[in-house]
Coordinates of C-alpha atoms and ligand atoms in Angstrom, one line a residue:
X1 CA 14.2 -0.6 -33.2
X2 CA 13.5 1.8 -35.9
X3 CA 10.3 3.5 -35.2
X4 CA 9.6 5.1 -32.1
X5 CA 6.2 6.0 -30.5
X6 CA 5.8 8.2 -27.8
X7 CA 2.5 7.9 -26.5
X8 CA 1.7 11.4 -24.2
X9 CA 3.4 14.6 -23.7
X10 CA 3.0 15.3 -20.6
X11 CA 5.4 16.7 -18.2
X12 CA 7.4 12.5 -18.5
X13 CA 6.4 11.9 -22.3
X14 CA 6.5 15.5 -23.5
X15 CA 10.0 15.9 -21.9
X16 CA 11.7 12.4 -22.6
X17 CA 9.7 12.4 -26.2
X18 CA 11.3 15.8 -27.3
X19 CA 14.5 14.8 -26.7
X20 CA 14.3 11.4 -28.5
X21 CA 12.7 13.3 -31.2
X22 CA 15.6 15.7 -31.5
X23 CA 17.9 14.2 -33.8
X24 CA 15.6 11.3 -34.2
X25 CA 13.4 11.5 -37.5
X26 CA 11.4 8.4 -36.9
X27 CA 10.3 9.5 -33.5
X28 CA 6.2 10.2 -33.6
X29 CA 3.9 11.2 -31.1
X30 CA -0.2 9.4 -30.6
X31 CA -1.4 12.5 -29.3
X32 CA -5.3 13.8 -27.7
X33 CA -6.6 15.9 -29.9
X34 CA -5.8 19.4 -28.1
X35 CA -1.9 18.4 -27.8
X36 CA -1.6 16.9 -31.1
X37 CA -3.3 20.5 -32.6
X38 CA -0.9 22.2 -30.7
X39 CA 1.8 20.2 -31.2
X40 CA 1.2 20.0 -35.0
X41 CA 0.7 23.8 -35.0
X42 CA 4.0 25.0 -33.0
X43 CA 5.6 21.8 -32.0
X44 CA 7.0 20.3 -29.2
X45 CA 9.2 22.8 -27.0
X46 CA 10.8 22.2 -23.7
X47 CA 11.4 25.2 -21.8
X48 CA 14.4 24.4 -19.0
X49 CA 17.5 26.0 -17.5
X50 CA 19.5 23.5 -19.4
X51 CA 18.5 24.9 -22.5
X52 CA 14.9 25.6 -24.3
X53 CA 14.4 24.0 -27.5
X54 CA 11.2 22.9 -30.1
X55 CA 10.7 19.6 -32.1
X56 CA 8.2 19.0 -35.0
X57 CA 7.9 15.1 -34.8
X58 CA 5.2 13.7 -36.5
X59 CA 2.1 13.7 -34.8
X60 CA -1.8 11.8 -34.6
X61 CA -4.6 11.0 -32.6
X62 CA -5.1 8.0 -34.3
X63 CA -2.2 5.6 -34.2
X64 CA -2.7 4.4 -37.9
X65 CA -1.7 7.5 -39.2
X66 CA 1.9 7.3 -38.1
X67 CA 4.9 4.9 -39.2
X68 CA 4.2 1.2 -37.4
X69 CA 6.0 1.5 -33.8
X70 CA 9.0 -0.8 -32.9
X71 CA 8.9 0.5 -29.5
X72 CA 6.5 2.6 -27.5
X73 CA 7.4 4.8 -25.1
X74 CA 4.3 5.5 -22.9
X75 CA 4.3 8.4 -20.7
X76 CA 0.5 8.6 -20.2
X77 CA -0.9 8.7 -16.5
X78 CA -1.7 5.6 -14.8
X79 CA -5.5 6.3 -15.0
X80 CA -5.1 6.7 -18.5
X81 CA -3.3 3.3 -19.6
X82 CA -6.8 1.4 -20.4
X83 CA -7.7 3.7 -23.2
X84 CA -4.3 3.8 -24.8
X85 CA -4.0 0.0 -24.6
X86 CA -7.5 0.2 -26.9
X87 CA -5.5 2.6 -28.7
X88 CA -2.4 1.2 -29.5
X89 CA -4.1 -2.0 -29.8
X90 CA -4.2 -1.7 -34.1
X91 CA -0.5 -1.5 -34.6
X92 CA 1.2 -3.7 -32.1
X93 CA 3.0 -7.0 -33.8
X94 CA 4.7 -9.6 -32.3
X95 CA 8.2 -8.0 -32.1
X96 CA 6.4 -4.4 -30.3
X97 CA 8.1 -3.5 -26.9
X98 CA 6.6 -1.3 -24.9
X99 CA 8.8 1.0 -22.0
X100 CA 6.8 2.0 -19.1
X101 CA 7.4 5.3 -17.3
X102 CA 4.8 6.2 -15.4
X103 CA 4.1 6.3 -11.8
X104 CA 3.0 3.3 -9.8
X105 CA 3.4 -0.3 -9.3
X106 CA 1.7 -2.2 -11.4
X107 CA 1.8 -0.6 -15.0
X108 CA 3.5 -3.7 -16.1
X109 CA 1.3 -6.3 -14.7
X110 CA -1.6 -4.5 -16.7
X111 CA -0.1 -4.6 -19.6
X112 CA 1.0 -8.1 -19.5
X113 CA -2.2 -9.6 -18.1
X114 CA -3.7 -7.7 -21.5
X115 CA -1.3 -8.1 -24.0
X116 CA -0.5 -11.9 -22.9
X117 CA 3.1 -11.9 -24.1
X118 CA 7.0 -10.3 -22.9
X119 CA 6.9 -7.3 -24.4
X120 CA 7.1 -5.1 -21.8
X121 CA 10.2 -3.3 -20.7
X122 CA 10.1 -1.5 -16.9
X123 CA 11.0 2.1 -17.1
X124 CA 12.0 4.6 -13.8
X125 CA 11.3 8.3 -14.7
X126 CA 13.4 10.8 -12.6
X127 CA 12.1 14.0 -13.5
X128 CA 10.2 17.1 -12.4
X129 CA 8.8 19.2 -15.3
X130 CA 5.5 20.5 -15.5
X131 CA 3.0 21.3 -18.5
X132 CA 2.7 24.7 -19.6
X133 CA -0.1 24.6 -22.0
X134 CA -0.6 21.7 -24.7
X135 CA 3.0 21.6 -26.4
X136 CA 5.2 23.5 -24.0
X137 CA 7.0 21.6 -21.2
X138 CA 8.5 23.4 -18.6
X139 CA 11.3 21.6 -16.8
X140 CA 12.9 22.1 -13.6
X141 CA 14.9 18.9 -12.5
X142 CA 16.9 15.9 -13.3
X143 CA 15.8 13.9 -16.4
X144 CA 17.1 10.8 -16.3
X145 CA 15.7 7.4 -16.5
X146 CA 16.3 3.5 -15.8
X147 CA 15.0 0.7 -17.5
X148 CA 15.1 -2.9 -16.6
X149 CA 14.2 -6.6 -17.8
X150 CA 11.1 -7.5 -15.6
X151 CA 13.2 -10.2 -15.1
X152 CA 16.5 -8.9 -14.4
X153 CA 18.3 -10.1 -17.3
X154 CA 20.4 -7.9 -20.0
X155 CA 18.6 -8.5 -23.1
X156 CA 19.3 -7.0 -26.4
X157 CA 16.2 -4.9 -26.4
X158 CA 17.3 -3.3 -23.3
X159 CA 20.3 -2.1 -24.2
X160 CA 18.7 -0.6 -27.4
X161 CA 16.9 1.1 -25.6
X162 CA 19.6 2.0 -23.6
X163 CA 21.5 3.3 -26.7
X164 CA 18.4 5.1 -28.1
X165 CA 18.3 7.4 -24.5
X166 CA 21.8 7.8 -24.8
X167 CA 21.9 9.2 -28.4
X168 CA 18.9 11.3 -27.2
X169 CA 21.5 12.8 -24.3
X170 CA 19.1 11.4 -21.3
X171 CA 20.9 9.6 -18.9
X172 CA 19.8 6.3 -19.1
X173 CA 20.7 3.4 -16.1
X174 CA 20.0 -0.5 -16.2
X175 CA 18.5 -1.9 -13.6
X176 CA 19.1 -5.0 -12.5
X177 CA 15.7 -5.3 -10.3
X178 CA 13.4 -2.6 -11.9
X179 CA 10.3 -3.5 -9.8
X180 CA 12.6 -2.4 -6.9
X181 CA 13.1 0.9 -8.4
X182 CA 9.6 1.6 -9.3
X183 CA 8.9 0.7 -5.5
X184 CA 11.6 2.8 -4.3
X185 CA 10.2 5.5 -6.4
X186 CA 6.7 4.4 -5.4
X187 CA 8.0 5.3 -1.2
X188 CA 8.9 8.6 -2.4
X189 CA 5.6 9.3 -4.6
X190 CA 3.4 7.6 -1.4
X191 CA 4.8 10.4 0.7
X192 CA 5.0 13.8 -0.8
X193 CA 2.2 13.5 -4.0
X194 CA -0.4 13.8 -1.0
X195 CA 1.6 15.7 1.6
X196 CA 2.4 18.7 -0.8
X197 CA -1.4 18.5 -1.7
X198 CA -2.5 18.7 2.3
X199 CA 0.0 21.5 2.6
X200 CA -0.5 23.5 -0.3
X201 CA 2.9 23.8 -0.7
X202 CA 6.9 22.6 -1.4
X203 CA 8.3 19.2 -0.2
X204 CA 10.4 21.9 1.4
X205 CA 7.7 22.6 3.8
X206 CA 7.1 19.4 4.6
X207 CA 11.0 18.2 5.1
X208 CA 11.5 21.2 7.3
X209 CA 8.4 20.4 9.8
X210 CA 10.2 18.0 12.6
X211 CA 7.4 15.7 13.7
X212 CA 6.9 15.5 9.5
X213 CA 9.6 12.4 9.9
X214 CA 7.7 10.5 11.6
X215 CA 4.9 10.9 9.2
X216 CA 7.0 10.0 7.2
X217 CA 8.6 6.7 8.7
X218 CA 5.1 5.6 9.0
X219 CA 4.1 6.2 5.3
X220 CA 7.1 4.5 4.2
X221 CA 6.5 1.7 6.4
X222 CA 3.3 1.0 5.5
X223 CA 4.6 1.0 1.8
X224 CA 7.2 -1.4 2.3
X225 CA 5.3 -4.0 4.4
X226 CA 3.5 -4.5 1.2
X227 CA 6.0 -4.6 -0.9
X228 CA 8.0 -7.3 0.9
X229 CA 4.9 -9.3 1.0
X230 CA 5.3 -9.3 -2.4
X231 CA 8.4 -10.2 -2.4
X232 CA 10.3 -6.7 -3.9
X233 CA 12.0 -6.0 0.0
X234 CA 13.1 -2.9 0.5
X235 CA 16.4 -1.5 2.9
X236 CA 15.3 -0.6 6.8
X237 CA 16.4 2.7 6.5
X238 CA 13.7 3.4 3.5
X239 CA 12.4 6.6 5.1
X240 CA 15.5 8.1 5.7
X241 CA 16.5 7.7 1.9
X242 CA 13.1 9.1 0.9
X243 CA 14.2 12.1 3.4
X244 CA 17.8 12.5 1.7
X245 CA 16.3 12.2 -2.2
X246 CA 14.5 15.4 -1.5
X247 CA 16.9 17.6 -0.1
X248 CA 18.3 18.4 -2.9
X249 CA 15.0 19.1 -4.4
X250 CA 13.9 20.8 -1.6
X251 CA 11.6 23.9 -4.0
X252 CA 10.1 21.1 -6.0
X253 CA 6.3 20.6 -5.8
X254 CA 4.7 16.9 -7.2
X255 CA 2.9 15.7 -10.1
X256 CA 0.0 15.0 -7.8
X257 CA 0.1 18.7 -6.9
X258 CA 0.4 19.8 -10.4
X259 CA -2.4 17.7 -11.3
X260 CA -4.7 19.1 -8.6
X261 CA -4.0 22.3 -9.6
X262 CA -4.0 22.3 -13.5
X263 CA -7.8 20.5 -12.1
X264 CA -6.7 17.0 -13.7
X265 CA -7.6 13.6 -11.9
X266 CA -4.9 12.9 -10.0
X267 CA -3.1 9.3 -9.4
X268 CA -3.5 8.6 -5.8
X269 CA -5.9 5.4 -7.0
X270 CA -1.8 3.9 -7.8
X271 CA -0.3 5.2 -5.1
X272 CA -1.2 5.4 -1.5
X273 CA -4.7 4.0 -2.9
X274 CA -2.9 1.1 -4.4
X275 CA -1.2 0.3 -0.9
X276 CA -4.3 0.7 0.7
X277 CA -5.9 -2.0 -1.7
X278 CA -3.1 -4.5 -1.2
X279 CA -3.3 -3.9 2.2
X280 CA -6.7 -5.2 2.1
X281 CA -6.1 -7.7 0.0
X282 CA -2.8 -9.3 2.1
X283 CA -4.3 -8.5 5.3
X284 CA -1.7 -5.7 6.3
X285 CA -2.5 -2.2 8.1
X286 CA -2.4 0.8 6.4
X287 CA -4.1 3.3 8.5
X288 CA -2.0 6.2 7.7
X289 CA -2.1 5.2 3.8
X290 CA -5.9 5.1 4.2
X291 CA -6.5 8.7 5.9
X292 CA -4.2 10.1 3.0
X293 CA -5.9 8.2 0.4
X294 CA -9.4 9.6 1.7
X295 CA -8.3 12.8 2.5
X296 CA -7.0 13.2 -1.3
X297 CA -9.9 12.0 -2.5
X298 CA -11.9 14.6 -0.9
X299 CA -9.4 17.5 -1.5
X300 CA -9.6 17.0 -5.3
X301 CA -13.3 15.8 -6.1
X302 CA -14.5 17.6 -8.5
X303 CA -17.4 20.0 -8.1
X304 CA -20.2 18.8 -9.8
X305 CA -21.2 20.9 -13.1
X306 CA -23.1 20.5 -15.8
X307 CA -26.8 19.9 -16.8
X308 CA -28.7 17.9 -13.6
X309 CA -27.2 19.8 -11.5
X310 CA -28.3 22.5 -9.3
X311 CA -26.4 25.3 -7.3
X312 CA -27.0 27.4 -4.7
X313 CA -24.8 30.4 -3.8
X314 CA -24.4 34.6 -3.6
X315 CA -25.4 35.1 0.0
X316 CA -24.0 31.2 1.6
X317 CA -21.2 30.5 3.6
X318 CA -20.3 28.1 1.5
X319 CA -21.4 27.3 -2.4
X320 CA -23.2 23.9 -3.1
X321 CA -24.6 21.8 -5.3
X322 CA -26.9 19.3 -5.6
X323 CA -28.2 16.9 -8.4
X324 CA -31.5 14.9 -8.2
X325 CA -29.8 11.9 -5.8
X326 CA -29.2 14.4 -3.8
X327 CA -32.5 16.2 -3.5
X328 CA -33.8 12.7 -2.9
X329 CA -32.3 12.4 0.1
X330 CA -33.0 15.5 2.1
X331 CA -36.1 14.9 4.5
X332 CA -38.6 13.2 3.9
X333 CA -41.1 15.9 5.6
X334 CA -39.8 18.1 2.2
X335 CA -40.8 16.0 0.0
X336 CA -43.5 16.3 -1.8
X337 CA -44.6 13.0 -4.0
X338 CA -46.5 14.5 -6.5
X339 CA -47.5 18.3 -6.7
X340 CA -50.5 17.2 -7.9
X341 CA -52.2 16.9 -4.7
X342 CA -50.5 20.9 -4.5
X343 CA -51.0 22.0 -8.0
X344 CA -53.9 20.2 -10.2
X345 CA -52.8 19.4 -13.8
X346 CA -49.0 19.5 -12.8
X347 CA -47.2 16.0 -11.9
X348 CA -43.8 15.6 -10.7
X349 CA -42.4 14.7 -7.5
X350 CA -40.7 18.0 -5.9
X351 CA -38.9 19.0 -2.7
X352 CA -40.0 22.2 -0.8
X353 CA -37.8 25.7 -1.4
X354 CA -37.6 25.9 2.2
X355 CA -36.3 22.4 3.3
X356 CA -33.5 22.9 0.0
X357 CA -32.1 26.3 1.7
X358 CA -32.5 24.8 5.1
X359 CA -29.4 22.7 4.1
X360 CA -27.0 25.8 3.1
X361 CA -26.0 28.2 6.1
X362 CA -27.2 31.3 4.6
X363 CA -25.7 34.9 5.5
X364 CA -27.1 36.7 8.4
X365 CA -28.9 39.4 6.3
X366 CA -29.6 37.5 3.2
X367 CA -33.7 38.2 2.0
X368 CA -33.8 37.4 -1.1
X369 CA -33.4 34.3 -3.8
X370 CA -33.4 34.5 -7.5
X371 CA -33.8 31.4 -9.2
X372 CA -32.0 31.6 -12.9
X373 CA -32.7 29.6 -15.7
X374 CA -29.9 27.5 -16.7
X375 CA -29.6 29.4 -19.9
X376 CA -29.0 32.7 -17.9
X377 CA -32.4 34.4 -20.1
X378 CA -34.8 34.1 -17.2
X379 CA -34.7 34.9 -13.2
X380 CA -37.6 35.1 -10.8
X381 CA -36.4 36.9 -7.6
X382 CA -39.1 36.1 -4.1
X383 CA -38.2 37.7 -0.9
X384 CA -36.6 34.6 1.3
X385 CA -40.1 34.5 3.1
X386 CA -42.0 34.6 -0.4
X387 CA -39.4 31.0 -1.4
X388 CA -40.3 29.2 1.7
X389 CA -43.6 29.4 1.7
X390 CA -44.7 29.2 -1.9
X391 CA -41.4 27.5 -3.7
X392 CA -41.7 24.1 -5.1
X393 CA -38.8 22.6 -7.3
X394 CA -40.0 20.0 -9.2
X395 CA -36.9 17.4 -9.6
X396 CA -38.2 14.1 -11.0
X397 CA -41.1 12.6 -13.0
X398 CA -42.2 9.0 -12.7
X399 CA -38.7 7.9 -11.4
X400 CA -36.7 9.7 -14.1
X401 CA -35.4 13.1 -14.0
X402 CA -38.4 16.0 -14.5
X403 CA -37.6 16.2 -18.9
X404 CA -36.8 19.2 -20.5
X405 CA -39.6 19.8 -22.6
X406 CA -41.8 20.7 -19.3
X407 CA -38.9 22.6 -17.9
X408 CA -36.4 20.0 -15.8
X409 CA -34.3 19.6 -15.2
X410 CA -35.8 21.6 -12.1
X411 CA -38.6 23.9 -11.8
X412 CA -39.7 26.0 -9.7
X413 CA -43.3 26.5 -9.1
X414 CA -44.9 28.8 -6.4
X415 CA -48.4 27.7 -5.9
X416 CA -50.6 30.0 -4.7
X417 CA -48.2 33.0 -5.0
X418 CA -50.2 34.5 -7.4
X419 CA -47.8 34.8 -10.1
X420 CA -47.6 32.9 -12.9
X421 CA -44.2 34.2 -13.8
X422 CA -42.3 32.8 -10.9
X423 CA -42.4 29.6 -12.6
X424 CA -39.1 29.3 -13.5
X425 CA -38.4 26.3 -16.2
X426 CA -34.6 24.7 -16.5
X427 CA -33.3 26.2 -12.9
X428 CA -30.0 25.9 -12.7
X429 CA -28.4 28.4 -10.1
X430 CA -30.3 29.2 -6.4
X431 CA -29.2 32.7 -5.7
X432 CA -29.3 34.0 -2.4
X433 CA -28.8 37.9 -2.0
X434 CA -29.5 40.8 0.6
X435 CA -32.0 42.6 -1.5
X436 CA -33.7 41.9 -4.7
X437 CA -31.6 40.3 -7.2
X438 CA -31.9 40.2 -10.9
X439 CA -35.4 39.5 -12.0
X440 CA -36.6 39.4 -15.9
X441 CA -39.7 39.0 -15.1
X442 CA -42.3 41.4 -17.1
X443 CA -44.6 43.5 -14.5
X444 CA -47.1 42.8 -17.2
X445 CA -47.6 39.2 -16.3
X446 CA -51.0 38.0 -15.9
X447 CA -51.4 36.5 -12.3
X448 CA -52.3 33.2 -12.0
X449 CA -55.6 31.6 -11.0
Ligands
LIG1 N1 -36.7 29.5 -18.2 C1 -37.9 30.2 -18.4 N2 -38.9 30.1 -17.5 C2 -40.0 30.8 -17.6 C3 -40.2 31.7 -18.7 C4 -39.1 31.8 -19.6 O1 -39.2 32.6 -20.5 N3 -38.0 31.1 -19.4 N4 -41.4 32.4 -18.7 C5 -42.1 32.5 -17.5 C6 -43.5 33.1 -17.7 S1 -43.5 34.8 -18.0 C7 -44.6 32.4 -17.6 S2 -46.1 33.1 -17.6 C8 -44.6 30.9 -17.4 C9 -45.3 30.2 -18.4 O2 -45.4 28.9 -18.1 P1 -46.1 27.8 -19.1 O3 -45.2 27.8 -20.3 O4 -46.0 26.5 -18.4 O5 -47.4 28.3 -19.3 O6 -43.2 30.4 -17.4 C10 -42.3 31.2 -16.7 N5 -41.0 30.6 -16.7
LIG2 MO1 -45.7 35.3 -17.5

């Protein structure tokens, strides 16, 4: 087991890979292309009270470019294992094995159901580190993993491994019943990823609220009702474990929290989402796994950016956005089918400026709404009274968003305003203000017929 592939540096491949790469010259890293940059630019450095160091391994975002793997380490994020089996797919021979570390149950089963042969070793990471920026790891505790036969058995591959960690200086256990570990990791992960993300804070916080316990009792029981079912059972006094693992990582917070923060997915969909979905599946409750599932969900959905999509804000209790879907499905007595019937020689299906700012609860004293261009080179500003009555935004054409060319994605019209420059093409932002906000429009404007 020559060659060695990390695949990831994140806060579990970025740590664990550095220190392989150490003193390790055939350690290489497959690497997105903002990591591998920075990584080929200022190499790998882990940052820790144990000791701050920087590797220059070799590094690619295509796996053909490095040295054929004998064993890959992959320390990608659950959500992520999909595209790196496509990627990995080039170099893998018959003799490849693959050590799992990430989070979650069934890593493995992916991979085997994929790759159709053994070649998967299970892998524990016990860690908290935390990425910096692209290349720079910080870490804060342990850094040790264990590794097991899926099986159970001490194979020759396993202790390899074994002896590759423990040149690297990681402290490196066998496990006799790996899928046990990763669930008794899993129990730990199911209760403070989402709790430190409801809190906004520590595990500390949560440990140190009495009635969290039972919380936590109930998470942990829902967790391991499963995972008897499938046939990994776990010790009775499960929650209390999970209780005395974290005191003495009490300031830590979680890779889910990191996640939601650094504004990355997170991997609730293979945690408390994956209970919930084998809960379905083997007919077992999960209620408490389901509320933190949704909740989670909710917390960390992404607002919705980008071209098609419209906000409003300035003057709103709260900022929102909307993108044609959702414009469809405000009232119908908004609507207006085709503005033709409005506006002769213009076609397009459009809702009404005052049914869109019924939906925001706007300030008490707000008057006025600018509508900016997307491109930020053109604003119309109406007096709130002006937008209701006159505003049209025209949304869709013939079933299909309203194209660029004749000024969608939205546009606002004002028919019979009386201004042909309050015709605003590629809206993007609705802003509300108290008193007139920007407008570029020329006074020179000839008004419209
Ligand atoms: N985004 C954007 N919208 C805009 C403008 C502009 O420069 N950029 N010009 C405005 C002016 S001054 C007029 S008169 C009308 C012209 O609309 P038309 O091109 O459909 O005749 O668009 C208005 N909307
Ligand atoms: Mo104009």
């Amino acid at each position: 087991m020559k060659q060695i592939l990390v695949v990831g540096a994140g806060s579990v491949g970025g740590f664990f890979g550095a220190y392989l790469a150490k003193d390790n010259p055939h350690v290489s890293f497959l690497l997105r292309t903002k990591t591998r940059a920075a990584v080929a630019l200022n190499g790998l450095t882990i940052r820790s009270a144990n000791g701050s160091f920087t590797v220059h391994p070799r590094v690619a975002s295509d796996v053909q470019e490095l040295p054929k793997p004998d064993l890959i380490v992959l320390g990608v994020k659950a959500y992520d294992l999909d595209e790196v089996m496509d990627q990995i797919a080039p170099v893998l021979s018959r003799e490849t094995v693959i050590l799992t570390l990430q989070n979650g149950i069934d890593t493995e089963d992916r991979l085997i159901a994929r790759l159709k042969r053994d070649c998967v070793v299970g892998g524990v990471a016990y860690i908290y580190s935390k990425i910096v920026e692209p290349g720079v790891i910080d870490h804060y505790k342990k850094g040790a993993v264990a590794i097991g036969e899926l099986m159970g058995h001490e194979s020759e591959r396993l202790l390899k491994i074994k002896e590759i960690f423990a040149a690297a200086g990681i402290p490196c256990q066998l496990s006799k019943d790996i899928r046990r570990s990763k669930w008794e990791k899993m129990c730990w992960n199911c209760v403070f990823n989402p709790v430190t993300v409801l809190i906004n804070d520590s595990v500390a916080k949560a440990l140190d609220h009495p009635e969290m316990l039972s919380v936590i009792r109930q998470i942990v029981g829902e967790v391991t009702a499963i995972s008897a079912t499938l046939k990994v059972p776990l010790p009775l006094d499960m929650p209390e474990r999970v209780v005395k693992a974290t005191q003495e990582i009490r300031d830590i917070h979680t890779s889910m929290y990191d996640d939601w923060k650094a504004g990355r997915p997170t991997e609730i969909a293979y945690l408390n989402g994956y209970i919930v979905e084998k809960g379905r599946e083997l007919g077992i409750p999960t209620p408490v796994n389901d509320a933190l599932t949704a909740m989670i969900n909710a917390i960390t959905e992404k607002d919705k950016t980008g071209r098609g999509v419209l906000k409003i804000e300035g003057a709103v209790v709260q900022p929102l956005s909307f993108d044609r879907q959702a414009l469809r499905q405000l009232p119908d007595d908004h609507q207006i089918v085709d503005v033709t019937t409005i506006m002769p020689g213009m076609r397009g299906r459009a809702i009404s400026v005052k049914g869109l700012l019924d939906v925001p609860a706007l300030n008490i004293d707000a008057d006025h709404v600018t509508f900016h261009s997307v491109d930020g080179t053109y604003a119309a500003t109406l007096t709130l009274q002006q937008a209701r009555d006159f505003g049209l935004l025209l949304y869709e054409l013939d079933g299909e968003p309203f194209p660029d060319g004749k000024g969608g994605p939205f546009r606002l019209i004002t028919p019979g305003l009386g201004d042909l420059c309050a015709n605003v093409k590629g809206v993007g932002r609705i802003e509300v203000t108290k008193g007139p906000g920007r407008d570029t429009r020329q006074t020179t404007c000839p008004p419209s017929s």
